[in-house]
């Protein structure tokens, strides 16, 4: 076992000696070929560095062009949106200088055109309170049996604080053109809610006598009876 490393060392030494002898056996013109190959490698490496720099410059220029194109696109979109918004705002500015025509309600209720004050409500009770945060409207009609207006108002007013009462306006809309009935509502509210009426919290309005159409000449539709129409 001890002779095995010695044999391996001898074999390695012999291999080195033979390799050196084999290299020396080549003609002397082999060295210049290796030097020429090394020079060519240096030149190729230099050219590769130049190409890499050129590619880096080209990529940087492309990035700048892309960013510039994106900015110009955003600016063009912004200018288009500003132009469109100005085109939209211009008609609204023109309309703000003109009186508002309530075309929709006249379309469905053409009889309102016959009287210019048909849409002006009749204020039966009110102090002209303004500047409030909330306005609550309560419609009511004439009932043959029982009215829930007083109980409804009592329920609403019972839960209000002093500050809420000062920042609220309750408008009772009596959907009747009978002035006697409207005056009866005013008298009832004045007696039961005198404090709220005096403070301006409660108001009573009714429609103009020309607001409703003539119910005697209504067109019967959908097979309903005249009373149902």
GROMACS .gro file of C-alpha atoms in nm:
model
  229
    1UNK     CA    1   0.000   0.000   0.000
    2UNK     CA    2   0.290   0.236   0.070
    3UNK     CA    3   0.429   0.182  -0.282
    4UNK     CA    4   0.103   0.300  -0.446
    5UNK     CA    5   0.159   0.681  -0.388
    6UNK     CA    6   0.517   0.644  -0.503
    7UNK     CA    7   0.405   0.484  -0.828
    8UNK     CA    8   0.146   0.758  -0.886
    9UNK     CA    9   0.411   1.029  -0.827
   10UNK     CA   10   0.645   0.866  -1.075
   11UNK     CA   11   0.376   0.843  -1.337
   12UNK     CA   12   0.285   1.214  -1.292
   13UNK     CA   13   0.649   1.318  -1.322
   14UNK     CA   14   0.690   1.114  -1.639
   15UNK     CA   15   0.374   1.271  -1.784
   16UNK     CA   16   0.506   1.623  -1.717
   17UNK     CA   17   0.841   1.543  -1.877
   18UNK     CA   18   0.674   1.403  -2.188
   19UNK     CA   19   0.443   1.706  -2.214
   20UNK     CA   20   0.732   1.950  -2.204
   21UNK     CA   21   0.918   1.749  -2.463
   22UNK     CA   22   0.604   1.749  -2.686
   23UNK     CA   23   0.562   2.127  -2.660
   24UNK     CA   24   0.928   2.191  -2.738
   25UNK     CA   25   0.902   1.966  -3.042
   26UNK     CA   26   0.667   2.222  -3.215
   27UNK     CA   27   0.832   2.463  -3.457
   28UNK     CA   28   0.918   2.813  -3.338
   29UNK     CA   29   0.652   2.981  -3.555
   30UNK     CA   30   0.373   2.862  -3.315
   31UNK     CA   31   0.426   3.147  -3.067
   32UNK     CA   32   0.353   3.426  -3.316
   33UNK     CA   33   0.022   3.255  -3.403
   34UNK     CA   34  -0.080   3.259  -3.038
   35UNK     CA   35   0.019   3.624  -3.008
   36UNK     CA   36  -0.183   3.709  -3.318
   37UNK     CA   37  -0.485   3.525  -3.177
   38UNK     CA   38  -0.448   3.713  -2.850
   39UNK     CA   39  -0.434   4.047  -3.035
   40UNK     CA   40  -0.743   3.956  -3.230
   41UNK     CA   41  -0.922   3.872  -2.907
   42UNK     CA   42  -0.826   4.210  -2.766
   43UNK     CA   43  -0.957   4.386  -3.078
   44UNK     CA   44  -1.279   4.186  -3.064
   45UNK     CA   45  -1.321   4.272  -2.698
   46UNK     CA   46  -1.271   4.641  -2.774
   47UNK     CA   47  -1.522   4.629  -3.056
   48UNK     CA   48  -1.769   4.450  -2.829
   49UNK     CA   49  -1.731   4.729  -2.572
   50UNK     CA   50  -1.801   4.992  -2.837
   51UNK     CA   51  -2.108   4.803  -2.960
   52UNK     CA   52  -2.233   4.771  -2.603
   53UNK     CA   53  -2.194   5.147  -2.551
   54UNK     CA   54  -2.373   5.220  -2.880
   55UNK     CA   55  -2.660   4.992  -2.782
   56UNK     CA   56  -2.685   5.160  -2.443
   57UNK     CA   57  -2.704   5.503  -2.610
   58UNK     CA   58  -2.968   5.383  -2.856
   59UNK     CA   59  -3.179   5.233  -2.578
   60UNK     CA   60  -3.155   5.552  -2.377
   61UNK     CA   61  -3.264   5.759  -2.678
   62UNK     CA   62  -3.560   5.526  -2.737
   63UNK     CA   63  -3.661   5.563  -2.372
   64UNK     CA   64  -3.650   5.941  -2.398
   65UNK     CA   65  -3.857   5.932  -2.717
   66UNK     CA   66  -4.115   5.705  -2.549
   67UNK     CA   67  -4.145   5.934  -2.247
   68UNK     CA   68  -4.180   6.238  -2.472
   69UNK     CA   69  -4.452   6.065  -2.673
   70UNK     CA   70  -4.641   5.977  -2.354
   71UNK     CA   71  -4.623   6.334  -2.227
   72UNK     CA   72  -4.747   6.474  -2.558
   73UNK     CA   73  -5.032   6.223  -2.557
   74UNK     CA   74  -5.136   6.325  -2.207
   75UNK     CA   75  -5.118   6.692  -2.298
   76UNK     CA   76  -5.330   6.636  -2.607
   77UNK     CA   77  -5.590   6.446  -2.402
   78UNK     CA   78  -5.594   6.723  -2.143
   79UNK     CA   79  -5.642   6.989  -2.407
   80UNK     CA   80  -5.923   6.787  -2.565
   81UNK     CA   81  -6.097   6.744  -2.228
   82UNK     CA   82  -6.060   7.115  -2.155
   83UNK     CA   83  -6.203   7.196  -2.495
   84UNK     CA   84  -6.496   6.961  -2.447
   85UNK     CA   85  -6.561   7.092  -2.096
   86UNK     CA   86  -6.553   7.448  -2.222
   87UNK     CA   87  -6.792   7.349  -2.501
   88UNK     CA   88  -7.023   7.200  -2.240
   89UNK     CA   89  -6.994   7.493  -2.004
   90UNK     CA   90  -7.063   7.751  -2.270
   91UNK     CA   91  -7.427   7.654  -2.327
   92UNK     CA   92  -7.487   7.637  -1.952
   93UNK     CA   93  -7.348   7.989  -1.917
   94UNK     CA   94  -7.583   8.102  -2.191
   95UNK     CA   95  -7.877   7.927  -2.028
   96UNK     CA   96  -7.799   8.087  -1.693
   97UNK     CA   97  -7.869   8.427  -1.849
   98UNK     CA   98  -8.210   8.314  -1.975
   99UNK     CA   99  -8.529   8.240  -1.778
  100UNK     CA  100  -8.588   7.876  -1.694
  101UNK     CA  101  -8.866   7.725  -1.902
  102UNK     CA  102  -9.044   7.436  -1.733
  103UNK     CA  103  -9.105   7.245  -2.052
  104UNK     CA  104  -9.160   6.904  -1.894
  105UNK     CA  105  -9.455   6.993  -1.674
  106UNK     CA  106  -9.613   7.192  -1.956
  107UNK     CA  107  -9.578   6.888  -2.177
  108UNK     CA  108  -9.780   6.668  -1.942
  109UNK     CA  109 -10.004   6.947  -1.810
  110UNK     CA  110 -10.059   7.178  -2.108
  111UNK     CA  111 -10.343   7.362  -1.933
  112UNK     CA  112 -10.084   7.538  -1.716
  113UNK     CA  113  -9.987   7.751  -2.016
  114UNK     CA  114 -10.324   7.923  -2.014
  115UNK     CA  115 -10.246   8.108  -1.688
  116UNK     CA  116  -9.898   8.252  -1.619
  117UNK     CA  117  -9.936   8.221  -1.240
  118UNK     CA  118 -10.060   7.862  -1.240
  119UNK     CA  119  -9.733   7.738  -1.084
  120UNK     CA  120  -9.717   8.008  -0.814
  121UNK     CA  121  -9.841   7.859  -0.486
  122UNK     CA  122 -10.075   8.042  -0.253
  123UNK     CA  123  -9.903   8.100   0.081
  124UNK     CA  124 -10.175   8.075   0.340
  125UNK     CA  125  -9.951   8.078   0.645
  126UNK     CA  126  -9.581   8.154   0.684
  127UNK     CA  127  -9.314   8.385   0.820
  128UNK     CA  128  -9.072   8.351   0.529
  129UNK     CA  129  -8.806   8.153   0.716
  130UNK     CA  130  -8.487   8.099   0.511
  131UNK     CA  131  -8.132   7.982   0.556
  132UNK     CA  132  -8.227   7.647   0.707
  133UNK     CA  133  -8.046   7.320   0.646
  134UNK     CA  134  -8.354   7.104   0.592
  135UNK     CA  135  -8.701   7.160   0.450
  136UNK     CA  136  -8.966   6.896   0.518
  137UNK     CA  137  -9.276   6.888   0.297
  138UNK     CA  138  -9.600   6.723   0.411
  139UNK     CA  139  -9.882   6.691   0.155
  140UNK     CA  140 -10.241   6.657   0.268
  141UNK     CA  141 -10.584   6.642   0.106
  142UNK     CA  142 -10.938   6.682   0.224
  143UNK     CA  143 -11.067   6.367   0.388
  144UNK     CA  144 -11.430   6.282   0.447
  145UNK     CA  145 -11.373   6.093   0.773
  146UNK     CA  146 -11.048   6.163   0.961
  147UNK     CA  147 -10.734   6.371   0.907
  148UNK     CA  148 -10.396   6.260   1.039
  149UNK     CA  149 -10.223   6.593   0.988
  150UNK     CA  150 -10.233   6.705   1.352
  151UNK     CA  151 -10.111   6.372   1.489
  152UNK     CA  152  -9.834   6.356   1.227
  153UNK     CA  153  -9.708   6.704   1.316
  154UNK     CA  154  -9.724   6.630   1.688
  155UNK     CA  155  -9.512   6.318   1.637
  156UNK     CA  156  -9.250   6.506   1.432
  157UNK     CA  157  -9.225   6.808   1.661
  158UNK     CA  158  -9.207   6.610   1.984
  159UNK     CA  159  -8.862   6.474   1.903
  160UNK     CA  160  -8.700   6.801   1.790
  161UNK     CA  161  -8.443   6.983   1.998
  162UNK     CA  162  -8.431   7.361   2.020
  163UNK     CA  163  -8.140   7.388   1.774
  164UNK     CA  164  -8.310   7.150   1.529
  165UNK     CA  165  -8.631   7.354   1.545
  166UNK     CA  166  -8.435   7.665   1.447
  167UNK     CA  167  -8.267   7.491   1.152
  168UNK     CA  168  -8.580   7.329   1.003
  169UNK     CA  169  -8.875   7.440   0.793
  170UNK     CA  170  -9.193   7.231   0.769
  171UNK     CA  171  -9.423   7.315   0.479
  172UNK     CA  172  -9.776   7.178   0.475
  173UNK     CA  173  -9.899   7.146   0.118
  174UNK     CA  174 -10.278   7.141   0.109
  175UNK     CA  175 -10.352   6.986  -0.230
  176UNK     CA  176 -10.690   7.157  -0.259
  177UNK     CA  177 -10.808   7.474  -0.432
  178UNK     CA  178 -11.098   7.522  -0.190
  179UNK     CA  179 -10.993   7.833   0.004
  180UNK     CA  180 -11.242   7.762   0.281
  181UNK     CA  181 -11.080   7.426   0.347
  182UNK     CA  182 -10.730   7.577   0.332
  183UNK     CA  183 -10.831   7.845   0.583
  184UNK     CA  184 -10.967   7.577   0.812
  185UNK     CA  185 -10.625   7.405   0.807
  186UNK     CA  186 -10.457   7.736   0.887
  187UNK     CA  187 -10.689   7.796   1.180
  188UNK     CA  188 -10.634   7.444   1.314
  189UNK     CA  189 -10.254   7.473   1.298
  190UNK     CA  190 -10.256   7.822   1.449
  191UNK     CA  191 -10.449   7.695   1.748
  192UNK     CA  192 -10.259   7.369   1.806
  193UNK     CA  193  -9.907   7.480   1.707
  194UNK     CA  194  -9.904   7.851   1.779
  195UNK     CA  195  -9.542   7.850   1.898
  196UNK     CA  196  -9.416   7.677   1.584
  197UNK     CA  197  -9.625   7.906   1.362
  198UNK     CA  198  -9.497   8.222   1.530
  199UNK     CA  199  -9.134   8.108   1.506
  200UNK     CA  200  -9.170   8.038   1.133
  201UNK     CA  201  -9.117   7.665   1.170
  202UNK     CA  202  -9.455   7.584   1.012
  203UNK     CA  203  -9.589   7.710   0.681
  204UNK     CA  204  -9.903   7.627   0.484
  205UNK     CA  205  -9.922   7.657   0.107
  206UNK     CA  206 -10.185   7.557  -0.145
  207UNK     CA  207 -10.182   7.540  -0.525
  208UNK     CA  208 -10.312   7.804  -0.756
  209UNK     CA  209 -10.676   7.770  -0.857
  210UNK     CA  210 -10.550   7.712  -1.212
  211UNK     CA  211 -10.305   7.434  -1.120
  212UNK     CA  212 -10.539   7.139  -1.160
  213UNK     CA  213 -10.713   7.062  -1.489
  214UNK     CA  214 -11.087   7.048  -1.534
  215UNK     CA  215 -11.173   6.705  -1.397
  216UNK     CA  216 -11.508   6.700  -1.574
  217UNK     CA  217 -11.348   6.673  -1.918
  218UNK     CA  218 -11.065   6.427  -1.845
  219UNK     CA  219 -11.003   6.158  -2.104
  220UNK     CA  220 -11.092   5.811  -1.985
  221UNK     CA  221 -10.809   5.563  -2.043
  222UNK     CA  222 -10.724   5.200  -1.968
  223UNK     CA  223 -11.094   5.115  -1.933
  224UNK     CA  224 -11.121   5.292  -1.597
  225UNK     CA  225 -11.439   5.459  -1.483
  226UNK     CA  226 -11.473   5.836  -1.475
  227UNK     CA  227 -11.449   5.846  -1.096
  228UNK     CA  228 -11.127   5.643  -1.101
  229UNK     CA  229 -10.973   5.866  -1.369
   0.00000   0.00000   0.00000
